[in-house]
PDB file of C-alpha atoms in Angstrom:
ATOM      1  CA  UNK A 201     -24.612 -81.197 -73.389  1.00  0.00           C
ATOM      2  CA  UNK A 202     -26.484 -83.231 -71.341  1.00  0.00           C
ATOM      3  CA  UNK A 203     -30.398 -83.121 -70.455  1.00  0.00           C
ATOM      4  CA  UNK A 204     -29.546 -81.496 -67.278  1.00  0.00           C
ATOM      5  CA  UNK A 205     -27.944 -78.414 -68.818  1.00  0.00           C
ATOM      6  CA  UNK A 206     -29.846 -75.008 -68.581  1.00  0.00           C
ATOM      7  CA  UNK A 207     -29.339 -73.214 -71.566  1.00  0.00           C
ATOM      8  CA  UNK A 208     -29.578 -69.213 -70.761  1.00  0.00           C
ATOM      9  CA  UNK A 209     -29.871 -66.334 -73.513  1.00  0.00           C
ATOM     10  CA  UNK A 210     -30.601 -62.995 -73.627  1.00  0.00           C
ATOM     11  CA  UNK A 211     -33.973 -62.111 -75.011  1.00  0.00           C
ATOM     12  CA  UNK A 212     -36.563 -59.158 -75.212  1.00  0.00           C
ATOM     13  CA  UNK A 213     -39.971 -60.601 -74.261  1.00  0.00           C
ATOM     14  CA  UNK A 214     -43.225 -59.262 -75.253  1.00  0.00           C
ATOM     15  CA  UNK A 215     -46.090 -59.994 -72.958  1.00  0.00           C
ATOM     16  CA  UNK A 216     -49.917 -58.677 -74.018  1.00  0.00           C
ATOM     17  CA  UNK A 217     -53.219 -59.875 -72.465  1.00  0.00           C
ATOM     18  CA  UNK A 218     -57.317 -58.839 -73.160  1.00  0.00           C
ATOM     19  CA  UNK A 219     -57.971 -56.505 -70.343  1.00  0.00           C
ATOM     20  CA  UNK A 220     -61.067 -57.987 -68.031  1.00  0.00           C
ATOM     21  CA  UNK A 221     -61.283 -61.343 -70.648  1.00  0.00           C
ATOM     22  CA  UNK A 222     -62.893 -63.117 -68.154  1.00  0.00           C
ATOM     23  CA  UNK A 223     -65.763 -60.473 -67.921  1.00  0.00           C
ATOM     24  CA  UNK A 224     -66.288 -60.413 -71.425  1.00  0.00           C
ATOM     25  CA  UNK A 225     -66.322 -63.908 -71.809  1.00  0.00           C
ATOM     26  CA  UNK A 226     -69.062 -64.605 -69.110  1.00  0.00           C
ATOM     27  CA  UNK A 227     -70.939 -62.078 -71.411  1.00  0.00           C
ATOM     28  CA  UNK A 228     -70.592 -63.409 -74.698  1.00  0.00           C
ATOM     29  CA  UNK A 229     -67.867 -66.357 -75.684  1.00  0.00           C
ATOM     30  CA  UNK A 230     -68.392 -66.783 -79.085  1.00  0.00           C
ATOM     31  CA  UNK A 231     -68.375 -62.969 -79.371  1.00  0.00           C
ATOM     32  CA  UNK A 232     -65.194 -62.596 -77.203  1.00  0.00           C
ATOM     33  CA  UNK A 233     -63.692 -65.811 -78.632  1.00  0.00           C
ATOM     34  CA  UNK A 234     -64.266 -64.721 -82.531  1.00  0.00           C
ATOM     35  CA  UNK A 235     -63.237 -61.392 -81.577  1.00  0.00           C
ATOM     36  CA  UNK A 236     -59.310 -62.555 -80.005  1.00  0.00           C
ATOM     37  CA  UNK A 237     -58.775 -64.897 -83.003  1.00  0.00           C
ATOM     38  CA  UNK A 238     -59.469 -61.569 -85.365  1.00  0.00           C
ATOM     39  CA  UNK A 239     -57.012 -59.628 -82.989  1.00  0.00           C
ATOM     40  CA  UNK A 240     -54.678 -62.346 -82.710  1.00  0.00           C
ATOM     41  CA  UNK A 241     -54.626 -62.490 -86.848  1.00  0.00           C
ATOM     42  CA  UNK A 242     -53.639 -58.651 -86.483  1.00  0.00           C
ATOM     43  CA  UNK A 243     -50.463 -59.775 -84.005  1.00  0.00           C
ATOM     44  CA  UNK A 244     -49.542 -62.641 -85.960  1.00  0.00           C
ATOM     45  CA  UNK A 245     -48.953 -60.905 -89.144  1.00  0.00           C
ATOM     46  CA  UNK A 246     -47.039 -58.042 -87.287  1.00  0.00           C
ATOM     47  CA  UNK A 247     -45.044 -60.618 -85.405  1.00  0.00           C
ATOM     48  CA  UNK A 248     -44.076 -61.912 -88.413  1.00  0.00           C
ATOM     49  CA  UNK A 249     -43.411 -58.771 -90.025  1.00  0.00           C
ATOM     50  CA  UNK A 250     -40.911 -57.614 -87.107  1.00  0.00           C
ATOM     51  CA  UNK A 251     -39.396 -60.955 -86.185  1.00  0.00           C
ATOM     52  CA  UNK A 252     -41.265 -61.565 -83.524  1.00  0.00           C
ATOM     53  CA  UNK A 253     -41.915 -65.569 -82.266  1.00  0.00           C
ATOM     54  CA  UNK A 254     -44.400 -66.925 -79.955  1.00  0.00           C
ATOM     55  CA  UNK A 255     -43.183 -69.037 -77.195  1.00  0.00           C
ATOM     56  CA  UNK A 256     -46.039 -69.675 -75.181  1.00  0.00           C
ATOM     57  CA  UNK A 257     -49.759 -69.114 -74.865  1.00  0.00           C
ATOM     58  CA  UNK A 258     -52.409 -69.190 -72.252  1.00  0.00           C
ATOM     59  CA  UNK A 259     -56.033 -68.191 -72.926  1.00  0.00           C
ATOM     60  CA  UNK A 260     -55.898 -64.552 -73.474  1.00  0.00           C
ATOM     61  CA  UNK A 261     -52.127 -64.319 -72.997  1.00  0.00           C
ATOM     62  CA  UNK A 262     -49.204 -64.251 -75.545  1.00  0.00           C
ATOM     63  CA  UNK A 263     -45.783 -64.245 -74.617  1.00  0.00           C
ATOM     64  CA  UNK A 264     -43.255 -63.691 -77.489  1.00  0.00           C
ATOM     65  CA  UNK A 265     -39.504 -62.768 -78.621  1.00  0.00           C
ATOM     66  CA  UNK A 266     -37.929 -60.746 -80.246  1.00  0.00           C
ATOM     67  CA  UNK A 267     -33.969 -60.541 -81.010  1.00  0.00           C
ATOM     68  CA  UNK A 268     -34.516 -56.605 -80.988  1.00  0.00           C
ATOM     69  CA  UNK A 269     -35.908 -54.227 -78.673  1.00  0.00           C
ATOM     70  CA  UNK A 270     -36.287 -51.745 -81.438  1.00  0.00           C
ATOM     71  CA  UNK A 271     -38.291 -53.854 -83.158  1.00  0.00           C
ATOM     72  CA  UNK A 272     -40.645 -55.159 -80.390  1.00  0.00           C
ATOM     73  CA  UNK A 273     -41.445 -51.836 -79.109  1.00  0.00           C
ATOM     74  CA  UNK A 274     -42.750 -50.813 -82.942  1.00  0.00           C
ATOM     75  CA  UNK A 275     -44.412 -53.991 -83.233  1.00  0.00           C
ATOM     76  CA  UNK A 276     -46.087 -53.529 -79.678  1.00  0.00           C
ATOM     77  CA  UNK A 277     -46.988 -49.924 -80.708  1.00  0.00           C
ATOM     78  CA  UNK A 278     -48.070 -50.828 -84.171  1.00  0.00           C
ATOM     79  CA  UNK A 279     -50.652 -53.180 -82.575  1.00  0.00           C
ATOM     80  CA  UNK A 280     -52.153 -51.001 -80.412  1.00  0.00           C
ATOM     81  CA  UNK A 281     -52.908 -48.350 -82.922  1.00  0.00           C
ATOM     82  CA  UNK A 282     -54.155 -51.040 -84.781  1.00  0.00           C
ATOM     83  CA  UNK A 283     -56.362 -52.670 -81.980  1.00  0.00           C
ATOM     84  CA  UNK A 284     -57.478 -48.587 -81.325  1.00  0.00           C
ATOM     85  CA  UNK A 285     -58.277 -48.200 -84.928  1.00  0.00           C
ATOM     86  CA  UNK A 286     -60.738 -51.558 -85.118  1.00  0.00           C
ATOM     87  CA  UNK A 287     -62.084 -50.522 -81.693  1.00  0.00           C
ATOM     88  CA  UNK A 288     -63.371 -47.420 -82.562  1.00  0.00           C
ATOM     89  CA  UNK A 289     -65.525 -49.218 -86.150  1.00  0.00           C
ATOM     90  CA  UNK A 290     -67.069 -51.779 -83.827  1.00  0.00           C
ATOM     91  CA  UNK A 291     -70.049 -51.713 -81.214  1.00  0.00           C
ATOM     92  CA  UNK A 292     -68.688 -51.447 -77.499  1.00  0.00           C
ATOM     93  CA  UNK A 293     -69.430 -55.285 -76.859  1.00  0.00           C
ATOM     94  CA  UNK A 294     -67.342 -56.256 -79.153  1.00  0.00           C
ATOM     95  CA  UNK A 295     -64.026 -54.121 -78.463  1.00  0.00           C
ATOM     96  CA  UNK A 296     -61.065 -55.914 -77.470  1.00  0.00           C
ATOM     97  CA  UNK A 297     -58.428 -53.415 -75.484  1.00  0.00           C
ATOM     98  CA  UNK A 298     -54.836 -55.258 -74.787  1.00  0.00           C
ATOM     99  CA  UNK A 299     -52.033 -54.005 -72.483  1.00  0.00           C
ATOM    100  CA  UNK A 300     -48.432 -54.887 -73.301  1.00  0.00           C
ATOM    101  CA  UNK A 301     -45.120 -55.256 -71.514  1.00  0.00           C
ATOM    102  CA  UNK A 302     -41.901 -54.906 -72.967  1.00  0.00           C
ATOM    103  CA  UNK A 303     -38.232 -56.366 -71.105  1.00  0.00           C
ATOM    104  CA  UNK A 304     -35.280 -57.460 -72.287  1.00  0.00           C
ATOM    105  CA  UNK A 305     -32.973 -60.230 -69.583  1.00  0.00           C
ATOM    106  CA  UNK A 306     -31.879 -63.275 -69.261  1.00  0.00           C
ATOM    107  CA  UNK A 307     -34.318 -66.092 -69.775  1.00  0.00           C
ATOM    108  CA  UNK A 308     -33.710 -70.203 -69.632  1.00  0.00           C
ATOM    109  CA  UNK A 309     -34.691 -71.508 -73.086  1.00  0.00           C
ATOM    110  CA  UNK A 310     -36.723 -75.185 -72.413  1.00  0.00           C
ATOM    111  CA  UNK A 311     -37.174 -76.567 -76.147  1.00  0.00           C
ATOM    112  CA  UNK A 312     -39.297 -73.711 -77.570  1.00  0.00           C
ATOM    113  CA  UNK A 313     -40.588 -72.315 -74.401  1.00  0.00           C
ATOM    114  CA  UNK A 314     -38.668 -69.811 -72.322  1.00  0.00           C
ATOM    115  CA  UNK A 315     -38.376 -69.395 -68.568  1.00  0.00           C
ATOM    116  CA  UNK A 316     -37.087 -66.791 -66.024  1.00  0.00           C
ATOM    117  CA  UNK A 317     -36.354 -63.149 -64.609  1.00  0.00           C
ATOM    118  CA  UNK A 318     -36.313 -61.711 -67.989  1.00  0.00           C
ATOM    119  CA  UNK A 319     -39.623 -63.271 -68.440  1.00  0.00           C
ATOM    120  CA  UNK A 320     -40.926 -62.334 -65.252  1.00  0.00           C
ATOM    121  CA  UNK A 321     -40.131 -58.675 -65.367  1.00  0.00           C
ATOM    122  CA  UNK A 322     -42.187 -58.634 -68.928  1.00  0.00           C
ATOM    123  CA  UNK A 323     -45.465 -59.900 -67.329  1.00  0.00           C
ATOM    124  CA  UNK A 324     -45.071 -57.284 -64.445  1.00  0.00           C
ATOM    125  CA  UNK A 325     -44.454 -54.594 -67.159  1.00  0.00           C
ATOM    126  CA  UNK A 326     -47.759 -55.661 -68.444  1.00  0.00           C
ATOM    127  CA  UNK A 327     -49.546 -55.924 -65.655  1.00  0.00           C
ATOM    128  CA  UNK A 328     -48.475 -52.316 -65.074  1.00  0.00           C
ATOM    129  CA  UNK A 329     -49.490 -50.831 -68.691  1.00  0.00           C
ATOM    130  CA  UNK A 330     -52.938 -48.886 -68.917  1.00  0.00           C
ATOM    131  CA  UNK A 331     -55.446 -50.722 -71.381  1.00  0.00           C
ATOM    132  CA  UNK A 332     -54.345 -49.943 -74.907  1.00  0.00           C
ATOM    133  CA  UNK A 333     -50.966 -48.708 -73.591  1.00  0.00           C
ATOM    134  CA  UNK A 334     -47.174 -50.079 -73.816  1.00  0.00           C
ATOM    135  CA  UNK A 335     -44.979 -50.445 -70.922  1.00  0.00           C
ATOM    136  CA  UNK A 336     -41.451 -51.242 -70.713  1.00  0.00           C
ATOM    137  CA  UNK A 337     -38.290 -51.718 -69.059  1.00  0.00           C
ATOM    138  CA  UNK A 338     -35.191 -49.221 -68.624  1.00  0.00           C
ATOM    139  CA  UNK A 339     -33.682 -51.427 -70.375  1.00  0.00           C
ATOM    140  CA  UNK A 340     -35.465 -51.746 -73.635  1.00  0.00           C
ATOM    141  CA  UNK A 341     -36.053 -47.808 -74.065  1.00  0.00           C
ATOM    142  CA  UNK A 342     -32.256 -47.347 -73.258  1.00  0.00           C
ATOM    143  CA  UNK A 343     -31.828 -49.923 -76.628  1.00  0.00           C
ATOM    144  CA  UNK A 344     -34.819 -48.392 -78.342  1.00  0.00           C
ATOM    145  CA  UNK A 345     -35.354 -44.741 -77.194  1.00  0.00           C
ATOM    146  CA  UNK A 346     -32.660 -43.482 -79.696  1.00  0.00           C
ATOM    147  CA  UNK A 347     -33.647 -45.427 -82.736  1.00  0.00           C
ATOM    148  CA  UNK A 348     -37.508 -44.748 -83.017  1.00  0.00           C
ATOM    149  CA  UNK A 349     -39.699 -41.938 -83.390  1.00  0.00           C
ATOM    150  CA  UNK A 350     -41.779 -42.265 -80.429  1.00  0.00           C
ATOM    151  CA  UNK A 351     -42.143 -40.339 -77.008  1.00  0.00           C
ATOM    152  CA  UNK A 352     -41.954 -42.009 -73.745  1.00  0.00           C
ATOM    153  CA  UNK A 353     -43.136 -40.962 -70.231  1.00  0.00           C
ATOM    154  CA  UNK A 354     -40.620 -42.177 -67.200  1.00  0.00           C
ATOM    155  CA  UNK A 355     -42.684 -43.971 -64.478  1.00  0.00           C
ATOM    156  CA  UNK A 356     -39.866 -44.188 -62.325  1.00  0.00           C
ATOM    157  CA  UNK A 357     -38.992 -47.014 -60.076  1.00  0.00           C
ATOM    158  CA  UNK A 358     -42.354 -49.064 -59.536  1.00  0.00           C
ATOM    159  CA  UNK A 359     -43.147 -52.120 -57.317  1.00  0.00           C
ATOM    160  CA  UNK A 360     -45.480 -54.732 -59.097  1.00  0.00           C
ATOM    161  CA  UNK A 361     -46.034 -57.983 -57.770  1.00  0.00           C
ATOM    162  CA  UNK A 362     -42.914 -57.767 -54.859  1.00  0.00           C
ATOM    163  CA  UNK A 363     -40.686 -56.392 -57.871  1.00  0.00           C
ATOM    164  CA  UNK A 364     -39.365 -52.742 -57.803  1.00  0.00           C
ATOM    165  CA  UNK A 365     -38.419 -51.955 -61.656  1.00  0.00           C
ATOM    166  CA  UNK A 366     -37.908 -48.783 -63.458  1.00  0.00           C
ATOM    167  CA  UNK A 367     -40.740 -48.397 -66.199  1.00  0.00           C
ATOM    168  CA  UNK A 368     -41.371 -46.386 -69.113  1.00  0.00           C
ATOM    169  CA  UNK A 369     -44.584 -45.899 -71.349  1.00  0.00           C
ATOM    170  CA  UNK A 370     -44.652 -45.587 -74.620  1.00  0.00           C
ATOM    171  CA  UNK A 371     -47.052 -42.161 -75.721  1.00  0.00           C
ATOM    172  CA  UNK A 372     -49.641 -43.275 -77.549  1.00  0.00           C
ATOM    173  CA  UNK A 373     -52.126 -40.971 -79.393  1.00  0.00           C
ATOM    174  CA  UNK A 374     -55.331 -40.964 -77.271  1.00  0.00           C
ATOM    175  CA  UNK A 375     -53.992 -42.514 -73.757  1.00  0.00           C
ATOM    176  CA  UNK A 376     -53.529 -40.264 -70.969  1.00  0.00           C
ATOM    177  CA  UNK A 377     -49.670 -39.323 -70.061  1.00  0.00           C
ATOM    178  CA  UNK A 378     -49.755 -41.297 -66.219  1.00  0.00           C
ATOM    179  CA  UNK A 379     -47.620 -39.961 -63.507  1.00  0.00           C
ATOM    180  CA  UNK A 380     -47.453 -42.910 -61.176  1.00  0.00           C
ATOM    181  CA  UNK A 381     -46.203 -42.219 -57.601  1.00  0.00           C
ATOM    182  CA  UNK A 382     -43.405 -43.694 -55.830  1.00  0.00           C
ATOM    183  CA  UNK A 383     -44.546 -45.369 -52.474  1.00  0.00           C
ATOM    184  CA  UNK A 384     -42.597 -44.435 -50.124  1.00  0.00           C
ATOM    185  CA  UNK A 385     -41.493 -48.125 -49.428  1.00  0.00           C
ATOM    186  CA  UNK A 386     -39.373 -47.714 -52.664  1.00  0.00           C
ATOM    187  CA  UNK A 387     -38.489 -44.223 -51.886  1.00  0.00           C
ATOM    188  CA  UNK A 388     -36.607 -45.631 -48.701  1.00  0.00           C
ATOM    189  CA  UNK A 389     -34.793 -48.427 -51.032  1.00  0.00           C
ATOM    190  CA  UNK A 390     -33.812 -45.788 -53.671  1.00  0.00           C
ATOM    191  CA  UNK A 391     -32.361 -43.483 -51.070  1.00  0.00           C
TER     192      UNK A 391
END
């Protein structure tokens, strides 16, 4: 192989971020700072515990795979009980709500960093989720849907960021069930 080879696989990427972490950290750093590291101790043991790896990192924002969609959407879920659960015995200042996306594609692996669509989709997905909600792809709740006990809402075809995508969230105790339109910009490509 030589250096120019691209190496593709397929992958299911998890994608979470602090919703507004910039706010909070013009309020307080070493509150909001102190307060990701214990969250990110919460993620790291259930990434380990579901196979999960972390392939890159950027402030507030983890991206990580999985080699199962089954078991990234219970890890994903798992968390954000957990997250919802440590929220609710701390003082408003110091709560830390996270949105996640959820794809599964093809990526371009780069030593231990991964590139590409199947990437891409994920941080749409999570731009999409609702603070302390899961959001994935048709794909992974085709994979996963069957094989866990959770409910999921269909979101339809959405366009995030110039992508159309067909999106699913995961129900989560506590989160309102959304119902997100179809502009009628996608309605035309659908039809």
């Amino acid at each position: 192989m030589t250096k120019d080879t691209i190496i593709r696989k397929i992958a299911v990427i998890f994608v979470t971020d602090v919703v507004g972490f910039s706010k909070l950290m013009e309020k307080n750093e070493d509150i909001t700072l102190n307060n990701l590291r214990n969250c990110r101790e919460i993620l790291d043991r259930l990434f380990q515990e579901h196979g999960g790896r972390i392939f890159n990192t950027a402030g507030d924002s983890i991206l990580a795979e999985f080699q199962s969609a089954v078991s990234a959407v219970i890890c994903a879920t798992e968390f954000q009980k957990l997250i919802k659960q440590r929220n609710l015995s701390l003082a408003k200042e110091k709560q830390m709500w996270f949105r996640i996306g959820l794809n599964m594609g093809d990526v371009i692996v780069e030593g231990t960093n991964l590139y590409g669509d199947g990437v891409n989709v994920a941080a749409r997905l999570e731009a999409l989720s609702q603070p302390g909600g899961v959001s994935l792809s048709k794909t992974i709740h085709d994979f996963a849907s069957q094989k866990v006990e959770f409910a999921f809402s269909d979101l339809g075809k959405q366009k995030v960021k110039n992508t159309v995508l067909h999106a699913y969230d995961v129900i989560i105790d506590g989160l309102e069930k959304r119902v997100l339109e179809i502009s009628s910009e996608i309605a035309d490509v659908i039809e």
